[in-house]
Amino acid sequence: MRHTGPWLRAAEGAMLLGPDGVPAPTVFAEMSALAASTGAVNLGQGFPDEDGPVEVLDAAVRAIRDGVNQYPPGRGTPDLRLAIAEHQRHWYGLEVDPDQEVLVTAGATEALAATLLALVEPGDEVVTFEPFYDAYGALIRLAGATHVTVPLTAPDFLPDESTLRAAFSDRTRAVLVNTPHNPTGRVLPTEVLRVVVELAERHDAVIITDEVYEHLTFETEHAPHVPHVPIATLPGARERTVTVSSAGKTFSTTGWKIGWLTAPPALVTAITTVKQYLTFVNGAPFQPAVAAGLRLPDTVFAGIAADLAAKHAVLAAGLTAAGFGVHRPDGGYFVIADTAPLGYEDARAFCLELPHLAGVVGVPVSAFVRPDHAAGYRSLVRFAFCKKRSVLEDAASRLATLSRA
């Protein structure tokens, strides 16, 4: 007899099961396996291949040696919660109570999971932009809610206001906003965020933000710097917003899985009630290390973003020289390239061929959208540039062979 519990139904909703009910590999696993089997440069998965600030790494080593290796407090260590509150005040002018309005989580994904499971009921609707981080669909389904999407279409990857307004209804319980956005790299402008706040107020919806790339915004050759504006800073948003972020992307410590959320006390209490039955606690020696990282000088954060901008420039130049159409991001780890100028209308088929054609792996953007919406993204590929400069230079050199094919 086939089991249809909530986890399995969530997996089905996220297209993780094959027709025989057996778990199918995600496109990320599929492309990584292809990279391994062909010796291709893997620009499919979004994690760095070099370490972050030495101050952060050294703090973790000290914590381990000092015996910080047992369960931390359920809401996170007091000093990390204080550092998160200080961070929100320093960067955004947000006053956050570290004891009542901060929760440390096992990465941003757990923060999102606990928030959705705590605040969303079966039959509710959750609005997100599309393309979307693949966990969103599964988590919304796991909560028993209906996933409503608003497309971000090329070339600017901004929502149509009338479509955004039409996505909200009396059943809308939450809107999940990811900015800077994965996979497009777009920083949503303040005017879009203001519409989100207006609609959330009108429909009494919770705003959940995914801001893991908050410090990774930068200027490119053809686009000025667009700063990240947390939605919680806008009028009317603070009392209904759960702000989610993490250390992994900023400090190149994705394996540590230290995330957090800030929200009004009642929301944090409700989310904590769920979170304690997920991981309970995690990452004891990494919590003081992240606290140290959040207190680093502004120049360190600027240097991290500048380094990422330089890496983007290397890969974007290689993609342009190879004949792709390149969409310039405002920030994040990824650049979107269009395969249509190369004569490929199906990016998934192209990604399966690319390791053999040029020794590089990317991921089709259609992996981040619903199957019935994939046509609008059919020729787009996401490439990660959060890699060593030498790796990106190698990838650019390999991609150049496409222009000579």
CSV table of N, CA and C in Angstrom, one decimal, residues 272-387:
chain,number,residue,atom,x,y,z
A,272,THR,N,8.9,29.2,17.5
A,272,THR,CA,9.8,28.4,18.4
A,272,THR,C,9.1,27.1,18.8
A,273,THR,N,7.8,27.2,19.0
A,273,THR,CA,7.0,26.0,19.4
A,273,THR,C,7.2,24.9,18.4
A,274,VAL,N,7.2,25.3,17.1
A,274,VAL,CA,7.4,24.3,16.0
A,274,VAL,C,8.9,23.9,15.9
A,275,LYS,N,9.7,24.9,15.9
A,275,LYS,CA,11.2,24.7,15.7
A,275,LYS,C,11.7,23.7,16.7
A,276,GLN,N,11.3,23.7,18.0
A,276,GLN,CA,11.8,22.8,19.0
A,276,GLN,C,11.6,21.4,18.6
A,277,TYR,N,10.7,21.1,17.8
A,277,TYR,CA,10.4,19.7,17.4
A,277,TYR,C,11.0,19.3,16.0
A,278,LEU,N,11.8,20.3,15.4
A,278,LEU,CA,12.5,20.0,14.2
A,278,LEU,C,13.9,19.6,14.6
A,279,THR,N,14.8,20.6,14.7
A,279,THR,CA,16.2,20.2,15.1
A,279,THR,C,16.4,20.5,16.6
A,280,PHE,N,15.5,21.1,17.3
A,280,PHE,CA,15.6,21.6,18.7
A,280,PHE,C,16.7,22.6,18.8
A,281,VAL,N,18.0,22.3,18.6
A,281,VAL,CA,19.1,23.2,18.6
A,281,VAL,C,20.2,22.7,17.7
A,282,ASN,N,21.2,23.5,17.4
A,282,ASN,CA,22.2,23.1,16.5
A,282,ASN,C,23.4,24.0,16.6
A,283,GLY,N,24.6,23.5,16.1
A,283,GLY,CA,25.8,24.3,15.8
A,283,GLY,C,26.3,25.1,17.0
A,284,ALA,N,26.4,24.4,18.2
A,284,ALA,CA,26.9,25.2,19.4
A,284,ALA,C,28.2,26.0,19.1
A,285,PRO,N,29.3,25.4,18.6
A,285,PRO,CA,30.5,26.1,18.5
A,285,PRO,C,30.5,27.1,17.4
A,286,PHE,N,29.5,27.0,16.4
A,286,PHE,CA,29.5,27.9,15.3
A,286,PHE,C,28.7,29.2,15.7
A,287,GLN,N,27.9,29.1,16.7
A,287,GLN,CA,27.1,30.3,17.1
A,287,GLN,C,28.0,31.4,17.6
A,288,PRO,N,29.0,31.2,18.5
A,288,PRO,CA,29.9,32.3,18.8
A,288,PRO,C,30.7,32.8,17.6
A,289,ALA,N,31.0,31.9,16.7
A,289,ALA,CA,31.8,32.3,15.5
A,289,ALA,C,30.9,33.2,14.6
A,290,VAL,N,29.7,32.9,14.5
A,290,VAL,CA,28.8,33.8,13.7
A,290,VAL,C,28.6,35.1,14.4
A,291,ALA,N,28.5,35.1,15.7
A,291,ALA,CA,28.4,36.4,16.4
A,291,ALA,C,29.6,37.3,16.2
A,292,ALA,N,30.8,36.6,16.1
A,292,ALA,CA,32.0,37.4,15.8
A,292,ALA,C,32.0,37.9,14.4
A,293,GLY,N,31.4,37.1,13.5
A,293,GLY,CA,31.3,37.6,12.1
A,293,GLY,C,30.4,38.7,11.9
A,294,LEU,N,29.3,38.7,12.6
A,294,LEU,CA,28.3,39.8,12.5
A,294,LEU,C,28.9,41.1,13.0
A,295,ARG,N,29.9,41.0,13.9
A,295,ARG,CA,30.5,42.2,14.5
A,295,ARG,C,31.7,42.7,13.7
A,296,LEU,N,32.1,42.1,12.6
A,296,LEU,CA,33.2,42.5,11.8
A,296,LEU,C,33.0,43.9,11.3
A,297,PRO,N,34.1,44.6,11.0
A,297,PRO,CA,33.9,46.0,10.4
A,297,PRO,C,33.2,46.0,9.1
A,298,ASP,N,32.6,47.1,8.8
A,298,ASP,CA,31.8,47.3,7.5
A,298,ASP,C,32.7,47.0,6.3
A,299,THR,N,34.0,47.3,6.5
A,299,THR,CA,35.0,47.1,5.3
A,299,THR,C,35.1,45.6,5.0
A,300,VAL,N,34.9,44.7,5.9
A,300,VAL,CA,34.9,43.3,5.6
A,300,VAL,C,33.7,42.9,4.8
A,301,PHE,N,32.6,43.4,5.1
A,301,PHE,CA,31.4,43.1,4.4
A,301,PHE,C,31.5,43.7,2.9
A,302,ALA,N,32.0,44.9,2.8
A,302,ALA,CA,32.2,45.5,1.5
A,302,ALA,C,33.2,44.7,0.7
A,303,GLY,N,34.2,44.2,1.3
A,303,GLY,CA,35.2,43.4,0.6
A,303,GLY,C,34.6,42.1,0.1
A,304,ILE,N,33.8,41.5,0.9
A,304,ILE,CA,33.1,40.2,0.5
A,304,ILE,C,32.3,40.5,-0.8
A,305,ALA,N,31.5,41.6,-0.8
A,305,ALA,CA,30.7,41.9,-1.9
A,305,ALA,C,31.5,42.2,-3.1
A,306,ALA,N,32.6,43.0,-2.9
A,306,ALA,CA,33.5,43.4,-4.0
A,306,ALA,C,34.1,42.1,-4.7
A,307,ASP,N,34.5,41.2,-3.8
A,307,ASP,CA,35.1,40.0,-4.3
A,307,ASP,C,34.2,39.2,-5.2
A,308,LEU,N,32.9,39.2,-4.7
A,308,LEU,CA,31.9,38.5,-5.5
A,308,LEU,C,31.6,39.2,-6.8
A,309,ALA,N,31.6,40.5,-6.8
A,309,ALA,CA,31.4,41.3,-8.0
A,309,ALA,C,32.5,41.0,-9.1
A,310,ALA,N,33.7,40.8,-8.6
A,310,ALA,CA,34.9,40.5,-9.5
A,310,ALA,C,34.7,39.1,-10.1
A,311,LYS,N,34.2,38.2,-9.3
A,311,LYS,CA,34.0,36.9,-9.8
A,311,LYS,C,32.9,36.8,-10.8
A,312,HIS,N,31.8,37.6,-10.5
A,312,HIS,CA,30.7,37.7,-11.5
A,312,HIS,C,31.3,38.2,-12.8
A,313,ALA,N,32.1,39.2,-12.8
A,313,ALA,CA,32.7,39.8,-14.0
A,313,ALA,C,33.4,38.8,-14.9
A,314,VAL,N,34.2,37.9,-14.2
A,314,VAL,CA,34.9,36.9,-14.9
A,314,VAL,C,34.0,36.0,-15.7
A,315,LEU,N,33.0,35.5,-15.0
A,315,LEU,CA,32.1,34.5,-15.6
A,315,LEU,C,31.2,35.2,-16.6
A,316,ALA,N,30.6,36.4,-16.3
A,316,ALA,CA,29.8,37.1,-17.2
A,316,ALA,C,30.5,37.4,-18.5
A,317,ALA,N,31.8,37.7,-18.5
A,317,ALA,CA,32.5,38.0,-19.7
A,317,ALA,C,32.7,36.7,-20.5
A,318,GLY,N,33.0,35.6,-19.8
A,318,GLY,CA,33.1,34.3,-20.5
A,318,GLY,C,31.8,33.9,-21.2
A,319,LEU,N,30.7,34.1,-20.5
A,319,LEU,CA,29.4,33.7,-21.1
A,319,LEU,C,29.1,34.6,-22.3
A,320,THR,N,29.4,35.9,-22.2
A,320,THR,CA,29.1,36.8,-23.3
A,320,THR,C,30.0,36.5,-24.5
A,321,ALA,N,31.2,36.2,-24.2
A,321,ALA,CA,32.1,35.8,-25.3
A,321,ALA,C,31.7,34.5,-26.0
A,322,ALA,N,31.1,33.6,-25.2
A,322,ALA,CA,30.6,32.3,-25.8
A,322,ALA,C,29.4,32.5,-26.6
A,323,GLY,N,28.7,33.6,-26.5
A,323,GLY,CA,27.5,33.9,-27.3
A,323,GLY,C,26.2,33.8,-26.5
A,324,PHE,N,26.2,33.6,-25.2
A,324,PHE,CA,25.0,33.6,-24.4
A,324,PHE,C,24.5,35.1,-24.3
A,325,GLY,N,23.2,35.2,-24.1
A,325,GLY,CA,22.6,36.4,-23.7
A,325,GLY,C,22.7,36.4,-22.1
A,326,VAL,N,23.3,37.5,-21.6
A,326,VAL,CA,23.6,37.5,-20.1
A,326,VAL,C,22.7,38.5,-19.4
A,327,HIS,N,22.0,38.1,-18.4
A,327,HIS,CA,21.2,39.0,-17.5
A,327,HIS,C,22.0,39.4,-16.3
A,328,ARG,N,22.2,40.7,-16.1
A,328,ARG,CA,23.1,41.1,-15.1
A,328,ARG,C,22.4,41.1,-13.7
A,329,PRO,N,22.9,40.4,-12.7
A,329,PRO,CA,22.3,40.4,-11.4
A,329,PRO,C,22.6,41.7,-10.6
A,330,ASP,N,21.8,41.9,-9.6
A,330,ASP,CA,22.1,43.0,-8.6
A,330,ASP,C,22.9,42.4,-7.4
A,331,GLY,N,22.9,41.1,-7.3
A,331,GLY,CA,23.6,40.5,-6.2
A,331,GLY,C,23.4,39.0,-6.1
A,332,GLY,N,23.9,38.4,-5.1
A,332,GLY,CA,23.7,36.9,-4.9
A,332,GLY,C,24.9,36.2,-5.5
A,333,TYR,N,24.6,34.9,-5.7
A,333,TYR,CA,25.7,34.0,-6.2
A,333,TYR,C,25.6,33.6,-7.7
A,334,PHE,N,24.5,34.1,-8.4
A,334,PHE,CA,24.2,33.5,-9.7
A,334,PHE,C,24.0,34.5,-10.8
A,335,VAL,N,24.2,34.0,-12.0
A,335,VAL,CA,24.0,34.8,-13.2
A,335,VAL,C,23.1,33.9,-14.1
A,336,ILE,N,22.1,34.6,-14.7
A,336,ILE,CA,21.2,33.9,-15.6
A,336,ILE,C,21.7,34.2,-17.1
A,337,ALA,N,21.8,33.1,-17.8
A,337,ALA,CA,22.3,33.2,-19.2
A,337,ALA,C,21.2,32.6,-20.1
A,338,ASP,N,21.0,33.2,-21.3
A,338,ASP,CA,20.0,32.7,-22.3
A,338,ASP,C,20.7,31.9,-23.4
A,339,THR,N,20.3,30.7,-23.6
A,339,THR,CA,20.9,29.8,-24.6
A,339,THR,C,20.3,30.1,-26.0
A,340,ALA,N,19.2,30.9,-26.1
A,340,ALA,CA,18.6,31.0,-27.4
A,340,ALA,C,19.6,31.6,-28.5
A,341,PRO,N,20.4,32.6,-28.1
A,341,PRO,CA,21.3,33.1,-29.1
A,341,PRO,C,22.3,32.1,-29.7
A,342,LEU,N,22.5,31.0,-28.9
A,342,LEU,CA,23.3,29.9,-29.4
A,342,LEU,C,22.6,28.9,-30.2
A,343,GLY,N,21.3,29.1,-30.4
A,343,GLY,CA,20.5,28.2,-31.1
A,343,GLY,C,19.8,27.1,-30.3
A,344,TYR,N,19.8,27.2,-29.0
A,344,TYR,CA,19.2,26.2,-28.1
A,344,TYR,C,18.0,26.9,-27.4
A,345,GLU,N,16.8,26.3,-27.7
A,345,GLU,CA,15.6,26.9,-27.1
A,345,GLU,C,15.2,26.1,-25.8
A,346,ASP,N,15.8,24.9,-25.6
A,346,ASP,CA,15.5,24.1,-24.4
A,346,ASP,C,16.7,24.0,-23.5
A,347,ALA,N,16.7,24.8,-22.4
A,347,ALA,CA,17.9,24.9,-21.6
A,347,ALA,C,18.2,23.6,-20.9
A,348,ARG,N,17.2,22.8,-20.5
A,348,ARG,CA,17.4,21.6,-19.9
A,348,ARG,C,18.2,20.6,-20.8
A,349,ALA,N,17.8,20.6,-22.0
A,349,ALA,CA,18.5,19.7,-23.0
A,349,ALA,C,19.9,20.3,-23.2
A,350,PHE,N,20.1,21.6,-23.2
A,350,PHE,CA,21.4,22.2,-23.3
A,350,PHE,C,22.3,21.8,-22.2
A,351,CYS,N,21.7,21.9,-20.9
A,351,CYS,CA,22.5,21.6,-19.7
A,351,CYS,C,23.0,20.2,-19.7
A,352,LEU,N,22.2,19.3,-20.3
A,352,LEU,CA,22.6,17.9,-20.4
A,352,LEU,C,23.8,17.7,-21.4
A,353,GLU,N,23.8,18.6,-22.4
A,353,GLU,CA,24.8,18.5,-23.4
A,353,GLU,C,26.1,19.3,-23.1
A,354,LEU,N,25.9,20.3,-22.3
A,354,LEU,CA,27.0,21.3,-22.0
A,354,LEU,C,28.3,20.6,-21.5
A,355,PRO,N,28.2,19.7,-20.5
A,355,PRO,CA,29.4,19.0,-20.0
A,355,PRO,C,30.2,18.4,-21.1
A,356,HIS,N,29.5,17.8,-22.1
A,356,HIS,CA,30.2,17.2,-23.2
A,356,HIS,C,30.7,18.2,-24.3
A,357,LEU,N,29.9,19.3,-24.4
A,357,LEU,CA,30.3,20.3,-25.4
A,357,LEU,C,31.4,21.2,-24.9
A,358,ALA,N,31.4,21.5,-23.6
A,358,ALA,CA,32.4,22.5,-23.2
A,358,ALA,C,33.0,22.2,-21.8
A,359,GLY,N,32.5,21.1,-21.2
A,359,GLY,CA,33.1,20.8,-19.9
A,359,GLY,C,32.6,21.7,-18.7
A,360,VAL,N,31.4,22.2,-18.8
A,360,VAL,CA,30.8,23.1,-17.7
A,360,VAL,C,29.4,22.6,-17.4
A,361,VAL,N,29.0,22.8,-16.2
A,361,VAL,CA,27.7,22.4,-15.7
A,361,VAL,C,26.9,23.6,-15.2
A,362,GLY,N,25.7,23.8,-15.7
A,362,GLY,CA,24.8,24.8,-15.1
A,362,GLY,C,23.5,24.1,-14.8
A,363,VAL,N,22.5,24.9,-14.4
A,363,VAL,CA,21.2,24.3,-14.0
A,363,VAL,C,20.1,25.1,-14.8
A,364,PRO,N,19.2,24.4,-15.4
A,364,PRO,CA,18.1,25.2,-16.1
A,364,PRO,C,17.2,25.9,-15.1
A,365,VAL,N,16.8,27.1,-15.5
A,365,VAL,CA,16.0,27.9,-14.6
A,365,VAL,C,14.6,27.3,-14.4
A,366,SER,N,14.2,26.5,-15.4
A,366,SER,CA,12.9,25.8,-15.3
A,366,SER,C,12.8,24.9,-14.1
A,367,ALA,N,14.0,24.5,-13.5
A,367,ALA,CA,14.0,23.8,-12.2
A,367,ALA,C,13.4,24.6,-11.1
A,368,PHE,N,13.3,25.9,-11.2
A,368,PHE,CA,12.8,26.8,-10.1
A,368,PHE,C,11.4,27.3,-10.4
A,369,VAL,N,10.7,26.7,-11.3
A,369,VAL,CA,9.3,27.1,-11.6
A,369,VAL,C,8.4,25.9,-11.8
A,370,ARG,N,7.2,26.1,-11.7
A,370,ARG,CA,6.2,25.0,-11.9
A,370,ARG,C,6.2,24.5,-13.4
A,371,PRO,N,6.0,23.2,-13.6
A,371,PRO,CA,6.0,22.7,-14.9
A,371,PRO,C,5.1,23.5,-15.9
A,372,ASP,N,3.9,23.9,-15.4
A,372,ASP,CA,3.0,24.6,-16.3
A,372,ASP,C,3.4,26.0,-16.6
A,373,HIS,N,4.5,26.5,-15.9
A,373,HIS,CA,5.0,27.9,-16.1
A,373,HIS,C,6.3,27.9,-16.8
A,374,ALA,N,6.9,26.7,-17.1
A,374,ALA,CA,8.3,26.6,-17.5
A,374,ALA,C,8.5,27.2,-18.9
A,375,ALA,N,7.5,27.4,-19.7
A,375,ALA,CA,7.7,27.9,-21.1
A,375,ALA,C,8.3,29.3,-21.0
A,376,GLY,N,8.0,30.1,-20.1
A,376,GLY,CA,8.6,31.4,-20.0
A,376,GLY,C,10.0,31.5,-19.6
A,377,TYR,N,10.6,30.4,-19.2
A,377,TYR,CA,12.0,30.3,-18.8
A,377,TYR,C,12.8,29.2,-19.5
A,378,ARG,N,12.2,28.8,-20.6
A,378,ARG,CA,12.7,27.6,-21.3
A,378,ARG,C,14.1,27.6,-21.7
A,379,SER,N,14.6,28.8,-22.1
A,379,SER,CA,16.0,28.9,-22.6
A,379,SER,C,17.0,29.4,-21.7
A,380,LEU,N,16.6,29.5,-20.4
A,380,LEU,CA,17.5,30.2,-19.4
A,380,LEU,C,18.2,29.2,-18.5
A,381,VAL,N,19.5,29.5,-18.2
A,381,VAL,CA,20.3,28.6,-17.4
A,381,VAL,C,20.9,29.5,-16.3
A,382,ARG,N,21.0,28.9,-15.1
A,382,ARG,CA,21.6,29.5,-13.9
A,382,ARG,C,23.0,29.0,-13.7
A,383,PHE,N,24.0,29.9,-13.7
A,383,PHE,CA,25.4,29.5,-13.4
A,383,PHE,C,25.8,30.2,-12.1
A,384,ALA,N,26.5,29.4,-11.2
A,384,ALA,CA,27.0,30.0,-10.0
A,384,ALA,C,28.4,30.6,-10.2
A,385,PHE,N,28.6,31.8,-9.6
A,385,PHE,CA,30.0,32.3,-9.7
A,385,PHE,C,30.6,32.5,-8.3
A,386,CYS,N,30.1,31.8,-7.3
A,386,CYS,CA,30.7,31.8,-5.9
A,386,CYS,C,31.8,30.8,-5.8
A,387,LYS,N,32.7,30.8,-6.8
A,387,LYS,CA,33.8,29.9,-6.9
A,387,LYS,C,35.1,30.6,-6.9
